[in-house]
Amino acid sequence: NIGPVYFQPSELLKLLLLVFLAAYLADRRRQLVEVRAYIGGLAVPHPNYLGPMLLMWGFSMVLLIWQRDLGAALLFFGTFLGMLYAATGQSSYIWGGLLLLLLGGIVGYELFDVVRIRVDAFLNPWLDASGRSFQVVQSLLAFASGGVIGQGLGQGLPTAIPVVHTDFVYAAIGEEFGMVGALGVLICFALLVNRAFAIAFRARTDFEQLLAVGIGTMLALQTLVITAGTLKLMPLTGVTLPFVSYGGSSLIVSFIMVGLLTFMAAPQAHGQRTIPSMLRSTFQTPTYNLKLARILFFGLIVVAGGLILWQIAAPPFLVTRDDNPRQVIAEQRIDRGRLLTRSGIPIAETLIGGDGLAQRHYPYPGLSSVTGYYSVRYGVDGVEATFDAILRGSIDQTAEEKVVDDLLHRPGVGRDVTLTVDLPAQVAADVAMGDQEGAVVILEIETGAVYVMSSHPTYDPNTLDEMWDSLRQDERAPLLNRATQGLFPVGDLARLIGLIGLYDSGATRPADLLTAPLEEMLAPLGPTGYAATARQLGLMQPLPGLRSQPGRLPDFNDKGTVRDLAVTPLHLVRVMAALDREGQLPTPMLALDATSEQTSSFKPGTAQIARAWLPQVDEQFIGLSGQASPEETGQQSLSWFVGLAPATASGPPVEPTSPALTESGLIFDPSEIEAVTPTPTVEAPPEKAKYAVVAVVVTDSPADNPALSIARAALKPLLEPSTE
């Protein structure tokens, strides 16, 4: 700093070094070629002529290393070698210089952290993409985002790259103007270098010839070093892109170089310039100048190949990376569709701020078990994930529409999704659950529509970003949707599952299925038959269209019992619905306009019989209550209730009086049972139920049957309809 003025000494040093080398080499080029000293019979350039030049170069290196401007040191070294080759045509200088460069790089890697970091980032930037390689990775993401024609002026996000205005300005050009713009800049530099060498070929003095070659070499190397570094074709170095990068010192020196070229190329106003005889060129234009130019142009072609690699071949891999901030910004601009209850009340909506960025808002946070969450930082879950393509507006978008929207930078506009959820019933279920741990699911039997899906404890998706860490560490797991992913031991409800298996297979049954000991009742099925029944009821498979957890079979080899079968409430409510659908399992649906698929599970007669065993709970619904002990749950006891509503019991089935054939031993597969008991008769129910309900709650007092109370509260708004 000199007062308010800041300048980079290495920029002025570049110009002085060019002038010095051009003058010295022009005066000593013959001696450098012809005069030799001998060291043990080995001919080397005489130190009287090579020494001063090496001294000047060494002083420059010391200055540059002291400044930690290693990119400029590399630039000076390459320019020095190029001018030495242009003056002498001795390729041995080039090979010797490259060897020195390699040795210097090894020493720099061992001594300087900045060199080590940049070499490691070049070798494998993906290993530490968010740390030491952050700049390089973000540079490649910028090129990939630009593609062929770019994002448009001011439409990209080059500011995601630290100090983009200096070392990574070429990446900004590649993003906003695409490969077309980046190649255009490269072609401009190629034309400038071509003009420098053309001026050198027509120069009338050795000094002008070497100065023009030096300027062309320095501009070409400076362009190659910075563009190749941003494209991961070589380790990144801290040099500026001439005429483009931020930096007044670099800009002034670059224009001085162009001014010198213009002066050397233009005749004087009154005819050709008069060149003193002592300065006139004594050599014809050497052919190795042309070789040097070809080497530099080949380097520019390699950079062009890097553009093709990162802007055409690699974008599918790069643009979808999680660490691409452009994905986040684009996501924040999407006007995501609303989630509505069946009566049209929004339970998730998007609010657009003054900066054009969208924020997801949940008016009823208690419905997080249904809605899930949408977060730019943590992704999507629940219904937000299930209908993500519709809510984003990408499901019906053609490829042509997407291209046009991308070109014009139109933010996405999603469509609303109307859910099957009944808000009054959902609120009633949530209020009844309170702070207890458990879940409630109510399914419309005919359509498979989910009217209630309550999971507790719950969370507020509006504060997800602030509370994420505490939610993840909470032992009660509020982020878990217990209705679809919570596995609860069935306990006493194993009797209902076994009853279906017994009747569907025709196996031997005890006289009173509701009072007989569970082990005695299920003995004809055996462990394998019981497991086969669980699979037959769809308890062991994830549900289509929903993020659900398949059930877990008991470990019969380790003292496991039929009561240890663990299932989700949503799986179990399908079984209850199938009792009034002649054994057809409905597919739970959360979208109002969706169509439920039916899956054949068990025989219609079995469904009618199993339904008949359900006792009347009150005048409005029938069902079974049950418990699971702490030994089965591994924690507190469970209270279960499964039922149908509105419904009346049809009475237990009447068993036939004829003796039933029995099987000796355990039956390991119901399909292998050959001796079938006669089918009992069942009085048909007055009418089919409309809803199936399952409630489960963790409690210290299972005898109080809290699950029944919760199910009754959740069903009340549906059985006594009210306006939302």
XYZ file of C-alpha atoms in Angstrom:
724
model
C 0.000 0.000 0.000
C 1.161 3.507 -0.847
C -1.402 5.774 0.761
C -4.784 4.872 -0.728
C -3.142 3.066 -3.664
C -2.640 -0.693 -3.598
C -0.500 -2.406 -6.201
C 0.919 -5.870 -6.840
C 4.722 -5.703 -7.272
C 4.809 -8.957 -9.244
C 2.721 -7.390 -12.030
C 5.276 -4.642 -12.649
C 8.046 -7.191 -12.245
C 6.565 -9.235 -15.103
C 6.957 -6.336 -17.491
C 10.477 -5.478 -16.318
C 11.546 -9.099 -16.569
C 10.257 -9.311 -20.147
C 12.177 -6.215 -21.182
C 15.346 -7.372 -19.446
C 15.235 -10.879 -20.905
C 14.452 -9.604 -24.398
C 17.345 -7.113 -24.297
C 19.832 -9.510 -22.759
C 18.960 -12.430 -25.035
C 19.009 -10.217 -28.118
C 22.517 -9.104 -27.245
C 23.820 -12.506 -26.133
C 21.879 -15.046 -28.176
C 24.906 -15.999 -30.328
C 27.151 -16.411 -27.312
C 24.549 -18.528 -25.506
C 24.556 -20.906 -28.441
C 28.183 -20.909 -29.495
C 30.282 -20.118 -26.399
C 30.637 -23.067 -24.067
C 32.349 -23.903 -20.831
C 33.375 -27.425 -19.989
C 32.791 -29.216 -16.712
C 34.472 -32.581 -16.775
C 34.127 -32.768 -20.519
C 30.451 -31.693 -20.427
C 29.723 -28.587 -22.496
C 27.456 -26.080 -20.731
C 26.560 -22.402 -21.422
C 29.305 -20.098 -20.319
C 28.535 -18.578 -16.881
C 29.568 -15.122 -18.123
C 26.443 -15.058 -20.268
C 24.018 -17.309 -18.416
C 24.847 -16.153 -14.877
C 23.333 -12.629 -14.913
C 20.136 -14.000 -16.376
C 19.842 -16.704 -13.716
C 20.614 -14.147 -11.025
C 17.756 -11.940 -12.187
C 15.396 -14.884 -12.355
C 16.485 -16.105 -8.917
C 15.830 -12.674 -7.432
C 12.327 -12.778 -8.918
C 11.688 -16.200 -7.385
C 12.795 -15.030 -3.945
C 10.469 -12.057 -4.164
C 7.553 -14.164 -5.303
C 7.996 -16.859 -2.668
C 8.229 -14.145 -0.024
C 4.869 -12.854 -1.309
C 3.433 -16.394 -1.457
C 2.434 -15.573 -5.050
C 3.403 -19.031 -6.328
C 1.235 -18.751 -9.410
C 3.267 -15.802 -10.634
C 6.484 -17.734 -9.884
C 5.286 -20.521 -12.159
C 4.341 -17.955 -14.784
C 7.755 -16.276 -14.655
C 9.556 -19.587 -14.851
C 7.565 -20.706 -17.886
C 8.055 -17.371 -19.642
C 11.789 -17.524 -18.918
C 12.032 -20.977 -20.491
C 9.976 -19.935 -23.508
C 12.109 -16.874 -24.233
C 15.324 -18.835 -23.709
C 14.135 -21.425 -26.208
C 13.085 -18.684 -28.639
C 16.555 -17.131 -28.429
C 18.656 -20.280 -28.648
C 16.504 -23.073 -30.028
C 18.098 -25.395 -27.469
C 15.469 -27.913 -26.331
C 17.831 -29.016 -23.564
C 16.924 -25.799 -21.764
C 13.270 -26.818 -21.856
C 13.871 -30.311 -20.477
C 16.235 -29.045 -17.830
C 13.751 -26.351 -16.854
C 10.898 -28.864 -16.571
C 13.062 -30.999 -14.311
C 13.762 -27.978 -12.120
C 10.037 -27.194 -12.118
C 9.241 -30.729 -10.942
C 11.839 -30.556 -8.189
C 10.589 -27.128 -7.143
C 7.039 -28.461 -7.022
C 8.084 -31.342 -4.754
C 9.936 -28.973 -2.428
C 6.985 -26.561 -2.404
C 4.585 -29.433 -1.642
C 6.659 -30.418 1.381
C 7.327 -26.891 2.681
C 4.242 -24.812 1.926
C 0.715 -25.702 3.056
C -0.841 -23.646 0.274
C 0.963 -25.730 -2.359
C 0.052 -29.001 -0.645
C -3.612 -28.039 -0.380
C -3.846 -27.094 -4.044
C -2.093 -30.239 -5.270
C -4.327 -32.457 -3.121
C -7.402 -30.612 -4.382
C -6.254 -31.238 -7.946
C -5.621 -34.951 -7.434
C -8.948 -35.723 -5.724
C -11.228 -32.746 -5.071
C -14.211 -34.978 -4.157
C -12.430 -36.304 -1.063
C -12.906 -33.025 0.821
C -15.423 -31.177 -1.326
C -16.672 -29.019 1.534
C -13.236 -28.233 2.938
C -9.896 -27.829 1.208
C -11.286 -28.574 -2.264
C -14.327 -26.341 -1.868
C -13.229 -23.721 -4.415
C -12.298 -26.256 -7.092
C -15.509 -28.258 -6.663
C -17.670 -25.131 -6.743
C -15.812 -24.012 -9.878
C -16.657 -27.295 -11.608
C -20.277 -26.990 -10.468
C -20.384 -23.511 -12.014
C -19.110 -24.813 -15.360
C -21.568 -27.722 -15.270
C -24.470 -25.392 -14.469
C -23.578 -23.199 -17.444
C -23.848 -26.027 -19.939
C -23.587 -25.065 -23.595
C -25.266 -21.664 -23.734
C -25.065 -20.588 -20.084
C -27.488 -19.316 -17.474
C -27.497 -15.766 -18.819
C -25.882 -12.559 -17.652
C -26.515 -12.116 -13.937
C -28.602 -15.307 -13.777
C -25.971 -17.699 -12.445
C -24.560 -18.131 -8.972
C -20.800 -17.639 -9.377
C -20.688 -15.927 -5.988
C -20.918 -19.400 -4.460
C -17.187 -19.611 -5.273
C -15.004 -17.697 -2.797
C -13.022 -14.813 -4.422
C -14.653 -15.578 -7.758
C -13.680 -12.131 -9.095
C -9.971 -12.964 -9.009
C -8.938 -16.607 -9.371
C -12.264 -17.988 -10.638
C -13.594 -15.350 -12.979
C -13.358 -17.845 -15.851
C -15.769 -20.135 -13.976
C -18.211 -17.213 -13.719
C -17.962 -16.732 -17.490
C -18.524 -20.455 -18.040
C -21.638 -20.448 -15.868
C -23.327 -17.323 -17.192
C -22.266 -17.570 -20.862
C -21.838 -21.325 -21.110
C -19.311 -23.222 -23.164
C -19.988 -20.874 -26.072
C -18.910 -17.838 -24.053
C -15.961 -19.602 -22.404
C -14.693 -20.811 -25.779
C -15.185 -17.314 -27.139
C -12.907 -15.890 -24.441
C -10.358 -18.618 -25.156
C -10.446 -17.817 -28.873
C -9.882 -14.126 -28.142
C -6.748 -14.964 -26.175
C -5.627 -17.335 -28.931
C -5.990 -14.508 -31.475
C -4.038 -12.156 -29.211
C -1.215 -14.677 -28.812
C -1.283 -15.327 -32.545
C -0.883 -11.602 -33.206
C 2.045 -11.430 -30.781
C 3.902 -14.208 -32.602
C 2.993 -12.729 -35.990
C 4.560 -9.442 -34.879
C 7.608 -11.387 -33.695
C 7.955 -13.024 -37.114
C 7.940 -9.603 -38.807
C 10.091 -7.815 -36.240
C 13.069 -5.869 -37.584
C 15.259 -6.256 -34.487
C 16.180 -9.152 -32.255
C 14.965 -7.200 -29.233
C 11.498 -6.605 -30.709
C 11.295 -10.190 -31.869
C 12.098 -11.602 -28.427
C 9.948 -9.037 -26.621
C 6.941 -9.938 -28.799
C 7.595 -13.642 -28.217
C 7.891 -13.008 -24.474
C 4.637 -11.038 -24.343
C 2.808 -13.706 -26.344
C 4.242 -16.486 -24.177
C 3.376 -14.722 -20.935
C -0.207 -13.964 -22.011
C -0.678 -17.546 -23.215
C 0.800 -19.099 -20.072
C -1.180 -16.791 -17.813
C -4.374 -17.774 -19.626
C -3.499 -21.469 -19.523
C -2.527 -21.499 -15.849
C -5.713 -19.863 -14.579
C -8.198 -21.532 -16.960
C -6.669 -24.995 -16.522
C -6.695 -24.527 -12.748
C -10.392 -23.664 -12.641
C -11.133 -26.700 -14.855
C -9.081 -29.114 -12.684
C -6.593 -29.735 -15.476
C -3.715 -28.700 -13.208
C -3.279 -27.516 -9.605
C -4.845 -24.134 -9.004
C -2.481 -21.153 -8.934
C -3.165 -17.587 -7.948
C -2.775 -15.648 -11.191
C -5.225 -13.341 -12.893
C -6.918 -13.805 -16.236
C -5.583 -10.895 -18.341
C -8.095 -8.085 -18.994
C -10.822 -10.026 -17.134
C -9.930 -10.699 -13.498
C -10.267 -8.080 -10.799
C -7.012 -6.184 -10.216
C -5.888 -2.785 -11.428
C -2.188 -3.674 -11.474
C -2.788 -6.656 -13.746
C -5.071 -4.654 -16.025
C -2.586 -1.791 -16.458
C 0.367 -4.098 -17.148
C -1.690 -6.161 -19.619
C -2.621 -3.028 -21.571
C 1.020 -1.875 -21.537
C 1.947 -5.228 -23.121
C -0.676 -4.769 -25.818
C 0.559 -1.207 -26.320
C 4.095 -2.476 -26.864
C 2.832 -4.995 -29.407
C 0.881 -2.267 -31.188
C 3.931 0.001 -31.247
C 6.159 -2.742 -32.651
C 3.583 -3.628 -35.310
C 2.781 -0.084 -36.499
C 5.024 2.051 -38.768
C 5.799 5.632 -37.784
C 3.532 8.379 -39.038
C 5.998 9.454 -41.713
C 7.036 6.147 -43.188
C 8.782 3.100 -41.790
C 10.757 3.426 -38.611
C 14.465 3.835 -39.051
C 16.290 1.085 -37.208
C 19.897 1.713 -36.229
C 22.176 -0.826 -37.853
C 23.444 -2.013 -34.485
C 19.877 -3.032 -33.501
C 18.807 -4.669 -36.738
C 18.134 -8.365 -36.600
C 21.082 -10.492 -37.592
C 18.966 -13.685 -37.623
C 16.164 -14.821 -39.829
C 12.944 -15.604 -37.990
C 13.787 -18.929 -36.317
C 11.492 -21.882 -36.996
C 11.495 -22.852 -33.327
C 9.447 -19.733 -32.615
C 6.727 -21.414 -34.623
C 7.166 -24.605 -32.566
C 6.800 -22.588 -29.376
C 3.592 -21.019 -30.693
C 2.213 -24.455 -31.577
C 2.936 -25.741 -28.067
C 1.049 -22.819 -26.547
C -1.894 -23.250 -28.927
C -1.999 -26.949 -28.081
C -2.371 -25.967 -24.423
C -5.346 -23.774 -25.307
C -6.887 -26.713 -27.186
C -6.507 -28.873 -24.065
C -8.371 -26.218 -22.067
C -11.127 -26.273 -24.707
C -11.321 -30.042 -24.202
C -11.736 -29.435 -20.478
C -14.694 -27.175 -21.227
C -16.303 -29.940 -23.275
C -15.707 -32.400 -20.442
C -17.170 -30.324 -17.616
C -19.909 -28.497 -19.538
C -21.247 -31.271 -21.769
C -20.180 -34.689 -20.470
C -20.127 -34.186 -16.693
C -23.204 -31.998 -15.894
C -25.563 -34.943 -15.232
C -23.206 -36.023 -12.458
C -22.376 -32.567 -11.114
C -25.561 -30.502 -11.160
C -27.426 -32.973 -8.947
C -24.771 -33.083 -6.229
C -26.017 -32.253 -2.754
C -23.340 -29.589 -2.327
C -24.480 -27.651 -5.404
C -25.951 -24.418 -3.956
C -27.743 -23.728 -7.245
C -30.046 -26.626 -6.447
C -30.894 -24.963 -3.152
C -31.572 -21.554 -4.715
C -33.691 -23.087 -7.480
C -35.576 -25.076 -4.859
C -36.216 -21.969 -2.783
C -37.865 -20.256 -5.752
C -40.409 -23.007 -6.413
C -43.968 -21.997 -5.602
C -44.804 -25.377 -4.163
C -48.419 -26.519 -4.299
C -50.623 -26.662 -1.206
C -51.680 -29.700 0.755
C -55.419 -29.531 1.464
C -57.749 -31.551 3.656
C -60.705 -33.287 2.027
C -62.806 -30.155 2.627
C -60.205 -27.798 1.115
C -58.514 -26.420 4.236
C -54.760 -25.878 3.660
C -52.471 -27.775 5.996
C -49.271 -26.927 4.089
C -48.713 -23.861 1.918
C -45.920 -21.794 0.387
C -45.301 -18.159 1.291
C -43.205 -16.082 -1.140
C -40.989 -13.477 0.529
C -39.925 -10.101 -0.793
C -36.649 -11.611 -2.037
C -38.550 -14.078 -4.212
C -37.621 -17.043 -2.025
C -40.329 -19.430 -0.913
C -40.923 -20.617 2.630
C -43.064 -23.618 3.534
C -45.686 -22.976 6.219
C -47.817 -25.494 8.106
C -50.986 -23.936 9.626
C -51.707 -27.110 11.608
C -48.373 -28.456 12.901
C -50.101 -31.352 14.623
C -50.601 -32.948 11.220
C -46.861 -33.451 10.737
C -47.423 -37.201 10.912
C -49.366 -36.812 7.653
C -47.729 -33.864 5.934
C -44.184 -34.726 6.935
C -41.869 -31.823 6.231
C -40.248 -29.934 3.383
C -36.848 -28.406 4.068
C -34.177 -27.148 1.713
C -31.610 -28.317 4.234
C -33.041 -31.639 5.359
C -35.110 -32.778 2.377
C -38.695 -34.023 2.297
C -40.651 -36.601 4.238
C -44.184 -37.879 4.602
C -46.830 -36.735 2.122
C -44.489 -33.956 1.019
C -42.202 -36.696 -0.292
C -44.980 -38.923 -1.650
C -46.423 -36.183 -3.877
C -43.199 -34.222 -4.363
C -43.337 -34.269 -8.178
C -46.920 -32.932 -8.199
C -46.247 -30.275 -5.578
C -43.157 -29.112 -7.492
C -45.048 -28.984 -10.789
C -42.652 -31.298 -12.605
C -44.841 -34.362 -13.063
C -46.633 -33.200 -16.226
C -43.846 -30.974 -17.561
C -42.559 -31.901 -21.004
C -38.883 -31.772 -21.897
C -39.514 -28.764 -24.148
C -41.303 -26.872 -21.380
C -38.473 -27.602 -18.966
C -35.877 -26.291 -21.432
C -37.860 -23.076 -21.966
C -38.377 -22.582 -18.224
C -34.674 -23.114 -17.590
C -33.710 -20.671 -20.333
C -36.059 -17.997 -19.015
C -35.318 -18.835 -15.369
C -38.983 -19.251 -14.550
C -39.504 -20.569 -11.027
C -41.494 -23.768 -10.796
C -45.180 -23.576 -9.904
C -46.629 -26.696 -8.334
C -50.140 -28.078 -8.146
C -52.277 -28.480 -5.055
C -52.916 -31.951 -3.671
C -56.169 -32.626 -1.839
C -55.764 -35.276 0.811
C -58.300 -37.681 2.233
C -57.643 -36.461 5.789
C -60.666 -35.295 7.768
C -59.438 -32.397 9.903
C -62.024 -32.582 12.754
C -61.380 -36.301 13.197
C -57.625 -35.740 13.026
C -57.815 -32.991 15.653
C -59.951 -35.202 17.876
C -57.409 -38.021 17.599
C -54.513 -35.691 18.387
C -56.295 -34.218 21.395
C -57.150 -37.690 22.695
C -53.562 -38.884 22.243
C -52.159 -35.871 24.067
C -48.583 -36.477 25.148
C -48.883 -40.262 25.030
C -46.782 -42.348 22.671
C -48.760 -44.191 20.038
C -50.772 -43.908 16.833
C -54.321 -43.867 15.464
C -55.376 -44.747 11.903
C -58.897 -44.594 10.492
C -59.497 -45.970 7.004
C -62.595 -45.681 4.844
C -63.277 -49.303 4.000
C -64.777 -48.904 0.527
C -62.167 -46.535 -0.959
C -59.088 -47.102 1.206
C -58.999 -43.364 1.990
C -57.050 -42.489 5.135
C -59.256 -40.185 7.225
C -57.003 -40.057 10.282
C -53.288 -40.719 10.659
C -52.114 -39.528 14.045
C -48.675 -40.252 15.475
C -47.405 -39.066 18.845
C -45.172 -37.561 20.052
C -45.110 -35.179 17.129
C -43.149 -32.070 16.106
C -43.653 -28.667 14.518
C -42.383 -28.704 10.903
C -42.316 -24.883 10.936
C -39.343 -24.989 13.328
C -37.608 -27.999 11.792
C -34.384 -26.193 10.849
C -33.950 -24.768 14.335
C -34.948 -27.945 16.192
C -33.449 -30.612 13.915
C -30.582 -31.653 16.175
C -32.745 -31.892 19.279
C -35.451 -33.785 17.362
C -32.889 -36.282 16.104
C -31.492 -36.831 19.587
C -34.874 -37.063 21.340
C -35.281 -40.575 22.776
C -39.015 -40.477 22.014
C -38.269 -40.129 18.268
C -40.855 -37.475 17.320
C -39.705 -37.593 13.678
C -40.886 -41.206 13.419
C -44.368 -41.667 11.961
C -45.588 -44.443 14.206
C -48.672 -45.014 12.077
C -46.614 -46.156 9.083
C -43.157 -46.940 10.474
C -43.643 -47.806 14.135
C -43.515 -51.562 14.804
C -45.683 -52.588 17.769
C -45.980 -56.184 19.105
C -49.523 -57.420 18.490
C -49.811 -59.114 21.899
C -53.400 -60.311 22.406
C -54.274 -59.457 18.780
C -52.304 -62.527 17.708
C -55.601 -64.322 18.370
C -57.301 -62.429 15.511
C -54.446 -63.148 13.103
C -54.378 -66.802 14.103
C -58.167 -67.039 13.809
C -57.981 -65.880 10.178
C -55.219 -68.404 9.495
C -57.159 -71.251 11.087
C -60.399 -70.589 9.216
C -58.709 -69.855 5.891
C -56.728 -73.102 6.027
C -59.520 -75.173 7.494
C -57.350 -76.369 10.369
C -58.658 -77.722 13.650
C -60.130 -75.119 15.979
C -60.945 -75.174 19.687
C -64.547 -74.869 20.785
C -64.270 -71.262 22.023
C -61.728 -69.274 20.060
C -62.030 -66.185 22.253
C -61.300 -67.930 25.562
C -59.051 -70.844 24.610
C -55.372 -70.446 25.548
C -53.520 -68.773 22.686
C -50.856 -71.474 22.383
C -53.504 -74.215 22.265
C -55.584 -72.288 19.729
C -52.662 -71.742 17.322
C -51.032 -75.138 17.743
C -52.512 -76.495 14.465
C -50.879 -73.633 12.557
C -47.454 -73.924 14.101
C -44.731 -71.281 13.721
C -44.463 -71.660 9.965
C -48.205 -71.538 9.441
C -48.504 -68.444 11.622
C -45.701 -66.741 9.660
C -47.405 -67.711 6.410
C -50.646 -66.136 7.632
C -48.821 -62.905 8.496
C -47.419 -62.785 4.978
C -50.816 -63.647 3.509
C -52.314 -60.651 5.321
C -49.700 -58.333 3.799
C -48.095 -57.585 7.150
C -44.569 -58.377 5.953
C -44.450 -56.097 2.892
C -44.093 -52.301 2.660
C -47.232 -50.590 1.416
C -47.210 -49.151 -2.117
C -47.069 -45.362 -2.385
C -46.246 -44.808 1.285
C -42.997 -44.882 3.218
C -43.910 -47.774 5.495
C -42.077 -50.359 7.542
C -42.768 -54.066 6.907
C -43.591 -56.198 9.915
C -41.164 -58.265 11.996
C -41.786 -61.969 12.608
C -41.164 -63.557 16.011
C -37.901 -65.393 16.546
C -39.377 -68.789 17.373
C -35.884 -70.251 17.732
C -35.145 -67.879 20.635
C -38.228 -68.302 22.839
C -40.282 -66.008 20.617
C -44.062 -66.378 20.648
C -46.865 -65.431 18.299
C -47.502 -62.379 20.467
C -44.113 -60.959 19.437
C -45.218 -60.346 15.860
C -44.628 -56.587 15.374
C -46.604 -54.594 12.798
C -47.523 -51.006 12.017
C -51.051 -49.696 12.724
C -51.512 -48.945 9.014
C -50.845 -52.578 8.074
C -53.266 -53.778 10.707
C -56.066 -51.408 9.695
C -55.987 -52.944 6.190
C -56.709 -56.334 7.714
C -59.652 -54.895 9.619
C -61.014 -53.286 6.450
C -60.684 -56.603 4.605
C -63.131 -58.179 7.069
C -65.888 -56.092 5.466
C -64.477 -56.444 1.908
C -64.720 -60.226 1.577
C -61.033 -60.679 2.272
C -59.807 -57.983 -0.134
C -57.013 -55.822 1.341
C -57.421 -52.160 0.309
C -54.408 -50.015 -0.556
C -54.375 -47.008 1.801
C -54.755 -43.773 -0.162
C -53.919 -40.256 0.962
C -54.849 -38.382 -2.233
C -58.557 -37.708 -2.648
C -58.630 -38.390 -6.391
C -56.545 -41.580 -6.198
C -57.979 -45.035 -6.798
C -57.343 -47.793 -4.295
C -56.157 -51.135 -5.605
C -57.469 -54.311 -4.028
C -55.286 -57.250 -3.091
C -56.870 -60.649 -2.557
C -55.781 -61.912 0.852
C -58.107 -64.511 2.319
C -61.381 -66.206 1.522
C -64.668 -64.243 1.716
C -66.066 -66.843 4.102
C -63.074 -66.400 6.390
C -63.579 -62.635 6.407
C -67.259 -63.061 7.311
C -66.447 -65.475 10.120
C -63.626 -63.347 11.539
C -65.908 -60.309 11.507
C -68.558 -62.268 13.359
C -66.144 -62.896 16.229
C -65.801 -59.122 16.852
C -67.911 -58.191 19.899
C -70.098 -55.104 20.123
C -68.174 -52.329 21.909
C -71.042 -49.845 21.983
C -74.024 -49.111 19.812
C -71.868 -47.620 17.039
C -68.915 -49.962 16.526
C -67.499 -53.412 17.075
C -63.943 -54.474 17.741
C -61.296 -56.138 19.853
C -59.105 -54.752 22.600
C -55.770 -56.222 23.545
C -52.553 -55.724 25.436
C -48.858 -56.356 24.918
C -46.715 -56.856 28.004
C -43.375 -55.153 28.746
C -41.615 -58.473 28.063
C -42.950 -58.287 24.505
C -42.431 -54.573 23.930
C -39.108 -54.134 25.695
C -40.520 -51.048 27.420
C -43.956 -50.178 28.834
C -47.126 -52.086 28.092
C -49.227 -51.498 24.990
C -52.963 -50.991 24.741
C -54.539 -51.984 21.399
C -57.946 -51.506 19.866
C -59.040 -52.631 16.397
C -62.580 -52.171 15.180
C -65.195 -51.334 12.558
C -67.728 -48.497 12.647
C -70.586 -47.901 12.366
C -71.310 -51.562 12.776
C -73.300 -54.076 14.780
C -72.162 -57.539 15.701
C -73.720 -60.431 13.809
C -73.046 -62.907 16.597
C -70.456 -65.646 16.815
C -70.510 -68.291 14.096
C -72.416 -71.514 14.722
C -70.074 -74.472 14.491
C -71.409 -77.582 12.730
C -72.304 -80.554 14.910
C -70.542 -83.096 12.708
C -67.158 -84.152 14.057
C -64.207 -82.363 12.576
C -61.219 -84.133 11.133
C -58.034 -83.352 13.006
C -54.360 -83.330 12.173
C -51.749 -84.873 14.388
C -48.674 -82.770 15.149
C -47.925 -79.239 13.957
C -48.916 -77.988 10.531
C -46.084 -75.990 9.026
C -47.954 -74.561 6.044
C -51.743 -74.004 5.860
C -51.684 -75.042 2.187
C -50.533 -78.519 3.240
C -53.595 -79.137 5.406
C -55.693 -81.835 3.774
C -58.236 -82.529 6.478
C -60.566 -79.524 6.446
C -63.135 -78.806 9.117
C -66.665 -78.005 7.966
C -67.369 -74.300 7.534
C -69.529 -72.810 10.307
C -72.593 -70.778 9.511
C -72.681 -67.031 10.132
C -75.606 -64.684 10.306
C -75.050 -61.872 7.798
C -74.581 -58.422 9.405
C -77.363 -55.875 8.899
C -75.043 -53.573 6.934
C -71.376 -53.119 6.197
C -69.279 -50.748 8.227
C -67.809 -47.578 6.704
C -64.619 -47.150 8.723
C -61.869 -49.390 10.066
C -59.939 -48.085 13.049
C -56.723 -49.112 14.797
C -55.344 -47.398 17.894
C -52.264 -48.295 19.899
C -50.782 -46.453 22.858
C -47.880 -47.007 25.226
C -49.255 -46.981 28.762
C -48.602 -48.003 32.348
C -52.284 -48.917 32.746
C -53.288 -51.208 29.864
C -56.208 -52.527 31.885
C -57.892 -49.128 31.559
C -58.008 -49.713 27.794
C -56.873 -46.192 26.771
C -56.660 -47.252 23.113
C -60.449 -47.762 23.036
C -61.030 -44.272 24.462
C -58.739 -42.731 21.835
C -60.411 -44.653 18.999
C -63.848 -43.615 20.236
C -62.803 -39.931 20.352
C -61.328 -40.064 16.849
C -64.433 -41.734 15.391
C -66.906 -39.353 16.987
C -66.585 -36.503 14.406
C -67.022 -39.044 11.599
C -70.035 -40.758 13.095
C -71.556 -37.387 14.025
C -70.415 -35.256 11.047
C -69.676 -31.584 11.577
C -68.446 -28.866 9.238
C -64.651 -28.289 9.166
